[in-house]
Amino acid sequence: MSIEVRGVEKEFGGFRALDGVSLNIREGELVALLGPSGSGKTTLLRVIAGLEYATGGSVLFDGEDAGARHVRERRVGFVFQHYALFKHMTVFNNVAFGLRVKARATRPSPEEITSKVNALLNLVQVEQFGSRYPSQLSGGQRQRVALARALAIEPRVLLLDEPFGALDAKVRKELRRWLRGLHDRMGLTSVFVTHDQEEAMELSDRVAVMNRGRIEQVGSPTEVYDSPATPFVYEFLGNANRLPCRIEHGSARLGETVFTDATGLADGDGVAFVRPHDIEVTSDRLALSIPATVKQVLISGAVAKLELTMDPAPGMIEVELPRGAHWGAPFLAGQKVHWRARTARVFPASAGASPVAAPEVKAAG
Amino acid sequence: MFALRRPSVLPGFGPTLGFALFYLSLIVLIPLAGLFFKSAELGWEGFVRAVSTPRVLASFRLTFGAAFLAALLNAFVGFLVAWVLTRYRFPGRRVIDGLVDLPFALPTAVAGIALATLYAPNGWIGSILDKVGIKVAYTPAGVWVALVFISLPFVVRTIQPVLQDLEPEIEEASASLGARRWQTWLYVIIPVLLPAMITGFSLAFARALGEYGSVIFIAGNLPFRSEIVPLLIFVQLEQYNYAGAAAIATVMLMASFILLLIINVLQRWTARRHGAD
């Protein structure tokens, strides 16, 4: 089922949690709502589910306005951050709940319920725990039970609120891959909320980056990472060096040195973003390169992290080099070097100061 | 014995158990044993005679009946109060929360006099009820009113912590799975609260059985009609019939003990059935 969010607004006693959000989610897509806490991502998910009423705008399921429909009738599978399992029921009864509360006319027979629940427990790989209580399961198992319970009602759309938030790193990674596989097999339109950019990148078809109740950018993980539309997206996704600079005649200057292109931007103060792995460091002066001093060298697994201080301007620059290259030409703390950006992106300073001024991005069909 | 020796924070299983038993004996068991010895003076037949006079039987019926009905009402009303106090934020919530404990703290005689004044035929509430032909003060209904008043906090205070632990999310989960409101109530909320409700009920019931101070002012204390067991015991004592008083008290004690035991077992059973570890 496709979901269309049209200009949704939500106010909580004067606080605008959602400020005109529009988003199209295609049939069978797995979309991540990514943003820092307080960005409105969970509120948006809850509005889609019908757990929260929008103060403005509308939500359409397959082109039909879902606004008037109660959660009960929306047939959405909602997986809560802390699972919200029924503690007094066994795992089996938790999963069977959605089938047992159906009106008699549509309720499956007890035999059908049993076989269906068992199939679901199999699907989420907790078949041997049917008679246990949620308190006797590990976090990852509880999460899967919550998922099976949501799937039992054959939802038209699956909504997950921080699905891996409460799990430890290893389980989180496993469960993430497993969920992606499950989604590919079932083809169910799914939306999940996360503040973890790695999770959003790895799991989703498309990412909607949210900030202060607005969507800053929607696109595939590579799109939003490689060409962030706003300074906020640049900083939120992955590491980025933020360099205040001057825009003059279509190029950005750091101190006296022109260091990257800024075609089409008006003259004035600007902010340039460079990712740490997009920086070249040499001991010799190159075109467009800027002199700096190595302050610190940290070895972390496969990468070497360099901290450079710039000689003319204050500020610290983080650089990540692959270990092989680093050993080839070792840099030492205190060494004078030159660096230049392979790619960088410049925004006018005003865009960086207030994300509200950033261009509103609407999802493409 | 060795199986009991596990490392723990409190030092020594022996001394702590010894002290606990000694203390319990001093405070609870020895006075109660005294009660049994005193009533044994009557002999079996004398005992039966003392506790089976129509007047005594009538007071047993009234005491147990009114206490049961009061605890039953409070199991529901107390639940409602606890629900409102935990689920909603409104001005004056803390004041109301504090008011709930008032029956704990108020001298029961004060409560009794206040209730009697309110419910007397010329009192604020009593005069209104009088017009529709309902008499509360100086009737069994008065006994019930007093017991409802003093036993309310027990239910509220046992249900409140359980309600606080009950995440609103499980109601949302239930609704998103297609459950109607009554189904959410019946299958999701009530089962979780049932053990606490039973505990609250039994505490309220036990408290109501032994209540004396507030009841005697509003009950009118007419033999065969509005005379409660604790008062009857007091009457026996005033007539220097110590053994008779002890006999009635013994029956009261046994009955309360058996009832509390049954409720305890019932509560264990519901807790286990609903998976609370």
XYZ file of C-alpha atoms in Angstrom:
642
model
C 0.000 0.000 0.000
C 1.235 3.507 -0.734
C 1.159 6.264 1.847
C 0.903 9.942 1.089
C 1.556 12.491 3.784
C 0.286 15.923 2.759
C 1.315 19.026 4.644
C 0.839 17.412 8.037
C 1.069 19.693 11.051
C 0.993 18.767 14.686
C 1.046 21.099 17.653
C 1.448 20.113 21.280
C 0.361 23.077 23.362
C 2.152 25.712 21.307
C 5.081 23.512 20.277
C 5.132 22.669 16.585
C 6.216 19.046 16.474
C 5.400 18.764 12.773
C 5.525 21.802 10.548
C 3.982 21.003 7.193
C 5.481 17.633 6.387
C 4.875 16.043 3.000
C 6.150 12.644 2.019
C 5.211 9.983 -0.471
C 5.923 6.378 0.322
C 5.584 3.935 -2.516
C 4.105 0.490 -2.345
C 6.581 -2.041 -0.941
C 9.163 0.567 -0.012
C 11.225 0.594 3.170
C 11.601 4.198 4.286
C 13.609 5.518 7.228
C 12.623 8.644 9.134
C 15.964 9.882 10.361
C 16.613 12.792 12.661
C 17.854 13.883 16.070
C 15.573 13.578 19.068
C 12.838 16.169 19.014
C 12.859 16.384 15.225
C 9.302 15.071 15.006
C 10.069 11.711 13.437
C 8.206 9.627 15.997
C 5.292 12.060 15.931
C 5.086 11.652 12.161
C 5.080 7.866 12.516
C 2.335 8.061 15.127
C 0.260 10.349 12.924
C 0.571 7.837 10.081
C -0.507 5.075 12.465
C -3.430 7.084 13.783
C -2.131 7.073 17.333
C -1.881 10.851 17.116
C -4.204 13.234 15.322
C -2.691 15.795 12.992
C -3.713 19.403 13.629
C -3.456 20.073 9.898
C -2.897 18.282 6.610
C -3.858 14.755 5.752
C -2.587 11.204 5.451
C -3.713 9.118 2.498
C -3.548 5.339 2.301
C -3.722 4.244 -1.345
C -5.162 7.631 -2.190
C -7.911 7.365 0.424
C -7.974 9.786 3.358
C -7.183 7.838 6.502
C -7.750 10.792 8.814
C -11.217 9.779 9.886
C -10.171 6.219 10.611
C -9.328 5.068 14.113
C -6.049 3.184 14.667
C -8.139 0.083 15.136
C -9.436 0.292 11.582
C -6.259 1.369 9.820
C -4.717 -2.091 9.831
C -1.248 -0.821 10.526
C 1.296 -3.026 12.211
C 2.944 -0.850 14.815
C 6.087 -1.982 16.609
C 6.796 0.088 19.697
C 10.212 1.184 20.806
C 9.959 -0.729 24.069
C 7.928 -3.480 22.408
C 4.812 -2.918 24.577
C 4.252 -6.654 24.833
C 1.438 -7.857 27.072
C 3.426 -9.079 30.060
C 0.666 -11.233 31.472
C 0.288 -13.230 28.268
C 2.524 -15.905 26.848
C 4.368 -15.235 23.623
C 1.789 -17.321 21.789
C -1.125 -15.363 23.244
C 0.585 -12.067 22.500
C 0.812 -12.966 18.831
C -2.694 -14.433 18.774
C -4.199 -11.312 20.376
C -4.902 -9.428 17.154
C -6.714 -12.454 15.711
C -8.733 -13.189 18.832
C -10.143 -9.689 19.216
C -11.610 -9.709 15.727
C -15.380 -9.558 15.404
C -16.866 -13.033 15.314
C -17.743 -12.835 11.632
C -14.135 -12.319 10.557
C -12.360 -14.170 13.363
C -10.484 -17.284 12.249
C -11.283 -20.591 13.964
C -9.118 -21.574 16.948
C -7.303 -24.114 14.768
C -6.544 -21.493 12.150
C -5.311 -19.114 14.837
C -3.000 -21.778 16.237
C -1.487 -22.636 12.878
C -1.150 -18.996 11.891
C 0.520 -18.002 15.145
C 2.900 -20.947 14.908
C 3.808 -19.956 11.356
C 4.544 -16.406 12.548
C 6.623 -17.616 15.490
C 8.575 -19.672 12.978
C 9.016 -16.681 10.736
C 10.526 -14.606 13.517
C 12.504 -17.575 14.836
C 11.040 -17.813 18.319
C 8.980 -20.960 17.716
C 10.376 -22.710 20.791
C 9.330 -19.896 23.126
C 5.584 -19.876 22.487
C 4.692 -20.800 26.059
C 7.093 -18.380 27.709
C 6.278 -14.960 29.066
C 7.911 -11.843 27.593
C 9.935 -11.326 30.786
C 11.710 -14.615 30.081
C 13.007 -13.500 26.679
C 16.037 -11.490 25.627
C 15.650 -8.044 24.070
C 16.128 -9.285 20.514
C 13.579 -12.048 21.023
C 11.055 -9.607 22.467
C 11.541 -7.364 19.483
C 10.823 -10.248 17.138
C 7.736 -11.248 19.119
C 6.501 -7.658 18.872
C 7.044 -7.863 15.125
C 5.184 -11.192 14.848
C 2.308 -9.725 16.850
C 2.109 -6.756 14.493
C 2.243 -9.013 11.428
C -0.529 -11.289 12.720
C -3.268 -8.894 11.666
C -1.922 -8.884 8.095
C -1.256 -5.156 8.188
C -1.265 -3.047 5.071
C 1.753 -1.166 6.318
C 4.389 -1.837 8.956
C 5.502 1.028 11.198
C 8.470 0.631 13.508
C 9.461 3.138 16.176
C 13.230 2.961 16.869
C 13.069 -0.791 16.317
C 16.616 -1.499 17.451
C 17.069 1.313 19.917
C 17.046 -0.802 23.051
C 19.338 -3.570 21.784
C 23.068 -3.994 22.082
C 25.272 -3.342 19.075
C 25.788 -6.926 17.926
C 22.138 -7.973 18.177
C 21.176 -4.735 16.487
C 23.293 -5.483 13.444
C 22.010 -9.035 13.125
C 18.406 -8.027 13.541
C 18.824 -5.226 11.012
C 19.968 -7.598 8.275
C 17.282 -10.057 9.203
C 14.581 -7.376 9.045
C 15.798 -6.242 5.644
C 15.577 -9.848 4.400
C 12.091 -10.213 5.855
C 10.969 -7.012 4.186
C 12.288 -8.169 0.832
C 10.427 -11.455 1.142
C 7.117 -9.965 2.292
C 7.170 -6.770 0.240
C 5.238 -4.906 2.913
C 5.356 -1.100 2.798
C 7.379 -0.208 5.873
C 8.404 2.954 7.671
C 10.817 3.040 10.559
C 12.087 5.751 12.813
C 15.717 5.985 13.832
C 18.266 8.468 15.064
C 21.101 6.196 13.969
C 22.286 7.219 10.513
C 24.154 3.986 9.952
C 20.956 2.073 10.555
C 19.012 4.279 8.157
C 21.713 3.931 5.487
C 22.012 0.193 5.743
C 18.380 -0.742 6.032
C 16.283 1.601 3.957
C 15.417 2.166 0.321
C 14.949 5.837 0.991
C 15.747 8.109 3.872
C 13.741 11.137 4.977
C 16.008 13.359 7.073
C 14.004 15.364 9.591
C 14.869 18.426 11.614
C 12.646 20.642 13.763
C 9.404 19.200 12.518
C 10.322 19.435 8.850
C 11.739 17.090 6.270
C 15.083 18.454 5.092
C 15.735 15.952 2.361
C 14.352 12.728 0.964
C 16.372 10.380 -1.165
C 18.227 7.109 -1.405
C 20.927 6.603 1.233
C 23.685 7.402 -1.271
C 21.871 10.506 -2.522
C 21.471 12.028 0.909
C 25.010 11.113 1.895
C 26.748 12.214 -1.279
C 24.739 15.318 -2.061
C 23.156 16.674 1.083
C 20.633 19.378 0.279
C 21.154 21.438 3.429
C 23.930 22.107 5.945
C 21.889 20.215 8.525
C 21.844 17.054 6.435
C 25.557 17.422 5.793
C 26.345 17.568 9.465
C 23.830 14.997 10.600
C 24.804 12.298 8.123
C 28.305 11.135 8.745
C 31.177 13.290 9.926
C 31.858 16.563 8.224
C 34.304 19.364 8.808
C 32.472 22.632 8.998
C 34.624 25.480 7.735
C 33.522 29.116 7.820
C 34.730 30.709 4.589
C 34.269 33.705 2.242
C 32.453 33.412 -1.046
C 33.959 35.662 -3.709
C 33.326 35.584 -7.459
C 31.974 32.033 -7.448
C 34.685 30.435 -5.381
C 35.202 29.827 -1.682
C 38.225 31.213 0.128
C 39.738 30.029 3.339
C 41.938 32.868 4.446
C 43.777 33.897 1.322
C 43.534 30.550 -0.436
C 40.806 29.685 -2.892
C 40.022 26.122 -1.962
C 36.853 25.068 -3.721
C 34.240 26.041 -6.233
C 31.107 27.933 -5.161
C 29.499 28.681 -8.485
C 26.119 30.364 -8.334
C 26.399 31.595 -4.765
C 26.260 35.293 -3.959
C 29.343 36.915 -2.454
C 29.439 36.939 1.331
C 30.078 34.649 4.283
C 29.739 30.969 3.636
C 30.078 27.603 5.303
C 31.921 24.800 3.577
C 31.505 21.147 4.433
C 34.182 18.553 3.749
C 33.995 14.928 4.774
C 37.109 13.630 6.575
C 37.683 10.943 3.951
C 37.459 13.477 1.115
C 40.672 15.185 2.148
C 44.084 14.647 0.630
C 47.163 15.337 2.742
C 50.626 15.832 1.245
C 53.900 17.139 2.477
C 54.291 19.258 -0.678
C 52.312 22.248 -1.794
C 49.670 21.448 -4.462
C 47.188 23.571 -6.369
C 44.322 24.772 -4.110
C 45.995 23.247 -1.058
C 46.125 24.879 2.349
C 49.019 24.665 4.789
C 48.397 23.056 8.159
C 50.142 21.327 11.041
C 49.479 17.760 12.137
C 48.344 17.932 15.713
C 47.559 14.342 16.433
C 47.567 10.954 14.685
C 45.133 8.301 15.897
C 45.059 4.786 14.533
C 41.585 3.248 14.646
C 41.251 -0.091 12.897
C 41.553 0.279 9.152
C 41.797 4.078 9.172
C 44.253 6.630 10.459
C 42.655 9.771 11.858
C 44.617 12.972 11.588
C 43.818 16.204 13.326
C 45.169 19.221 11.507
C 45.349 22.778 12.753
C 45.383 25.386 10.052
C 48.185 27.863 10.104
C 46.444 31.031 8.967
C 42.937 30.445 10.351
C 41.925 28.914 13.660
C 40.066 25.645 13.607
C 40.616 21.961 13.590
C 40.222 19.674 10.619
C 39.618 15.966 10.868
C 41.056 13.745 8.177
C 40.598 10.022 7.665
C 43.160 8.152 5.627
C 43.178 4.484 4.755
C 45.895 2.754 6.777
C 47.819 1.511 3.734
C 48.289 5.008 2.347
C 49.132 6.302 5.760
C 51.955 3.841 6.272
C 53.184 4.616 2.805
C 53.894 8.237 3.780
C 53.655 8.510 7.538
C 52.738 11.823 9.045
C 53.920 12.698 12.478
C 52.519 15.025 15.029
C 53.996 18.473 14.578
C 54.738 17.966 10.894
C 53.919 20.783 8.428
C 51.627 19.486 5.698
C 49.253 20.676 2.980
C 45.677 19.519 2.579
C 43.030 19.938 -0.042
C 39.427 18.815 -0.450
C 38.650 16.350 -3.190
C 35.000 17.386 -2.886
C 33.431 20.033 -0.753
C 30.108 21.780 -0.607
C 29.565 25.427 0.172
C 26.385 26.942 1.570
C 25.674 30.610 2.246
C 26.225 31.253 5.951
C 22.554 32.147 6.489
C 21.514 28.632 5.459
C 23.771 27.183 8.105
C 22.538 29.507 10.800
C 18.869 28.675 10.539
C 17.719 25.427 9.052
C 14.258 26.961 8.604
C 15.658 29.026 5.750
C 16.808 25.892 3.992
C 14.851 25.108 0.824
C 11.835 22.959 1.524
C 12.344 19.583 -0.014
C 9.409 17.515 -1.061
C 9.634 13.895 -1.894
C 9.573 13.087 -5.549
C 6.533 11.007 -6.561
C 20.382 -26.011 57.064
C 23.351 -25.595 54.798
C 21.094 -24.968 51.834
C 19.855 -21.874 53.640
C 23.335 -20.478 54.045
C 23.630 -18.231 51.084
C 25.660 -15.085 50.986
C 23.400 -12.088 51.461
C 23.480 -8.459 52.482
C 21.912 -8.933 55.918
C 24.300 -10.713 58.226
C 23.471 -14.202 59.367
C 20.364 -16.176 58.609
C 20.187 -17.446 62.200
C 20.078 -14.138 64.086
C 17.709 -12.439 61.627
C 15.222 -15.317 61.606
C 15.504 -15.601 65.381
C 14.800 -11.943 65.872
C 11.928 -11.943 63.379
C 10.266 -14.866 65.157
C 10.845 -13.383 68.605
C 9.389 -10.073 67.554
C 6.373 -11.632 65.854
C 5.736 -13.725 68.977
C 5.918 -10.747 71.261
C 3.691 -8.527 69.154
C 1.284 -10.919 67.487
C 1.385 -14.516 68.625
C 1.483 -14.191 72.440
C -1.525 -11.845 72.717
C -3.480 -14.044 70.335
C -2.536 -17.179 72.248
C -3.765 -15.443 75.384
C -7.060 -14.960 73.643
C -7.344 -18.680 72.966
C -6.457 -19.600 76.541
C -9.018 -17.210 77.949
C -11.799 -18.550 75.772
C -10.773 -22.118 76.613
C -11.936 -21.454 80.184
C -15.481 -21.840 78.923
C -15.040 -25.372 77.712
C -16.312 -26.457 74.304
C -20.023 -26.293 75.122
C -19.749 -22.986 76.894
C -17.782 -21.651 73.962
C -20.415 -22.708 71.454
C -23.153 -21.274 73.632
C -21.328 -17.967 73.980
C -20.857 -17.450 70.266
C -24.164 -18.777 68.954
C -26.679 -16.577 70.716
C -28.926 -14.791 68.196
C -27.488 -11.449 69.180
C -23.920 -12.583 68.508
C -24.865 -14.249 65.222
C -26.655 -11.114 64.062
C -23.588 -9.029 64.759
C -21.358 -11.491 62.904
C -23.609 -11.245 59.892
C -23.586 -7.471 59.991
C -19.840 -7.122 60.491
C -18.772 -9.575 57.811
C -21.498 -8.494 55.396
C -20.853 -4.777 55.705
C -17.073 -5.226 55.586
C -17.360 -7.376 52.488
C -19.659 -4.936 50.689
C -17.498 -1.973 51.694
C -14.327 -3.651 50.411
C -16.117 -4.677 47.227
C -17.279 -1.137 46.501
C -13.814 0.209 47.250
C -12.187 -2.323 44.962
C -13.957 -0.523 42.115
C -14.078 3.049 43.362
C -10.507 2.817 44.651
C -9.430 1.580 41.263
C -11.154 4.545 39.644
C -9.461 7.008 42.000
C -6.069 5.386 41.394
C -6.665 5.511 37.639
C -7.538 9.207 37.661
C -4.563 10.024 39.858
C -2.025 8.145 37.751
C -3.357 8.722 34.240
C -4.349 12.357 34.205
C -2.596 15.580 35.061
C -4.979 18.196 36.390
C -4.812 21.072 38.848
C -5.228 19.880 42.412
C -4.107 16.356 41.632
C -1.584 16.336 44.460
C -4.133 17.640 46.919
C -6.537 14.859 46.003
C -3.688 12.380 46.184
C -3.034 13.548 49.733
C -6.716 13.450 50.663
C -6.793 9.740 49.897
C -4.612 9.064 52.932
C -6.769 11.086 55.290
C -8.773 8.082 56.526
C -5.423 6.558 57.560
C -4.455 9.531 59.658
C -7.742 10.824 61.024
C -8.690 9.515 64.467
C -11.478 7.107 63.668
C -13.751 8.612 66.301
C -13.509 11.968 64.549
C -14.450 10.330 61.283
C -17.361 8.573 62.968
C -18.729 11.753 64.504
C -18.335 13.651 61.221
C -20.127 10.920 59.288
C -22.868 10.650 61.883
C -23.458 14.399 61.751
C -23.576 14.410 57.955
C -25.854 11.426 57.611
C -28.175 12.101 60.568
C -31.766 12.824 59.466
C -31.120 16.530 60.020
C -27.560 16.504 58.570
C -26.510 17.814 55.159
C -26.648 14.519 53.331
C -29.030 12.756 55.690
C -31.762 15.374 55.225
C -31.684 14.914 51.470
C -31.722 11.137 51.722
C -34.482 11.352 54.300
C -36.778 12.965 51.724
C -36.500 9.937 49.448
C -36.999 7.634 52.404
C -33.418 6.411 52.835
C -32.055 6.264 56.342
C -28.328 5.866 56.776
C -27.347 6.949 60.261
C -28.227 4.475 63.003
C -28.895 1.658 60.511
C -26.718 -1.110 58.974
C -26.246 1.218 55.988
C -24.473 3.625 58.335
C -22.084 0.878 59.341
C -21.337 0.289 55.696
C -20.746 3.996 54.998
C -18.209 4.210 57.827
C -16.405 1.088 56.613
C -16.274 2.412 53.043
C -14.699 5.601 54.363
C -11.951 3.996 56.413
C -10.982 1.264 53.913
C -10.650 3.353 50.734
C -6.919 4.180 51.002
C -5.952 0.510 51.142
C -7.266 -0.144 47.655
C -5.977 3.081 46.131
C -2.490 2.665 47.549
C -2.115 -0.933 46.397
C -3.368 -0.313 42.849
C -1.536 2.959 42.258
C 2.030 1.598 41.884
C 0.866 -1.145 39.537
C -0.972 1.400 37.418
C 2.095 3.603 37.304
C 4.067 0.684 35.874
C 1.435 0.002 33.258
C 2.703 1.769 30.147
C 0.046 3.595 28.130
C 1.774 2.042 25.135
C 0.235 -1.349 25.750
C -3.188 0.227 25.313
C -2.046 1.724 22.030
C -0.606 -1.630 20.995
C -3.910 -3.252 21.785
C -5.840 -0.674 19.754
C -3.464 -0.955 16.804
C -4.074 -4.709 16.799
C -7.760 -4.018 16.300
C -9.049 -4.383 19.862
C -12.091 -2.342 20.840
C -11.999 -0.386 24.084
C -13.789 -2.984 26.151
C -11.491 -5.674 24.804
C -8.450 -3.657 25.797
C -9.945 -3.287 29.250
C -10.927 -6.866 29.679
C -7.889 -8.592 28.203
C -5.053 -6.120 28.637
C -5.635 -3.856 31.629
C -7.766 -5.791 34.099
C -5.623 -8.978 34.122
C -2.546 -6.954 35.009
C -4.358 -5.134 37.800
C -6.302 -8.087 39.168
C -3.686 -9.274 41.698
C -3.330 -5.735 43.059
C -7.104 -5.338 43.175
C -7.445 -8.556 45.162
C -4.706 -7.487 47.558
C -6.326 -4.077 47.985
C -9.680 -5.720 48.509
C -8.364 -8.089 51.174
C -6.544 -5.318 53.038
C -9.661 -3.162 52.961
C -11.765 -6.103 54.090
C -9.453 -6.946 56.979
C -9.348 -3.343 58.074
C -13.129 -3.026 57.904
C -13.656 -6.176 59.988
C -11.750 -4.734 62.919
C -13.018 -1.157 62.686
C -14.590 0.157 65.852
C -14.157 3.874 66.445
C -15.856 5.327 63.407
C -18.673 2.790 63.297
C -20.036 3.117 66.807
C -20.944 6.780 66.326
C -22.955 6.307 63.181
C -24.347 2.805 63.759
C -26.679 3.524 66.635
C -25.619 0.158 68.039
C -29.055 -1.439 68.280
C -28.714 -5.117 69.201
C -29.813 -7.444 66.352
C -29.782 -4.535 63.931
C -26.732 -2.304 63.882
C -24.400 -3.749 66.462
C -20.963 -4.769 65.181
C -18.817 -7.546 66.649
C -16.054 -5.342 68.074
C -18.708 -3.379 69.957
C -20.323 -6.574 71.204
C -16.964 -7.693 72.565
C -16.655 -4.382 74.351
C -20.146 -4.794 75.808
C -19.176 -8.237 77.134
C -16.076 -6.781 78.737
C -18.104 -4.090 80.450
C -20.198 -6.838 81.989
C -17.013 -8.528 83.258
C -17.680 -11.510 80.953
C -14.059 -11.828 79.896
C -14.273 -15.405 78.675
C -17.359 -14.650 76.573
C -15.622 -11.673 75.001
C -12.579 -13.830 74.271
C -14.769 -16.503 72.680
C -16.390 -14.035 70.283
C -13.000 -12.561 69.514
C -11.613 -16.025 68.799
C -14.331 -16.759 66.255
C -13.703 -13.374 64.680
C -10.003 -14.088 64.554
C -10.378 -17.521 63.015
C -12.850 -16.312 60.423
C -10.641 -13.392 59.422
C -7.607 -15.626 59.249
C -9.336 -18.165 57.034
C -10.719 -15.453 54.759
C -7.366 -13.750 54.412
C -5.736 -17.086 53.711
C -8.228 -17.832 50.950
C -7.695 -14.388 49.439
C -3.946 -14.841 49.638
C -4.093 -18.159 47.815
C -6.417 -16.633 45.255
C -4.034 -13.755 44.736
C -1.050 -16.081 44.308
C -3.023 -18.051 41.813
C -3.979 -15.040 39.685
C -0.444 -13.704 39.840
C 0.969 -16.988 38.630
C -1.694 -17.432 36.006
C -0.909 -14.042 34.589
C 2.795 -14.613 34.483
C 3.889 -12.076 37.053
C 7.074 -13.710 38.257
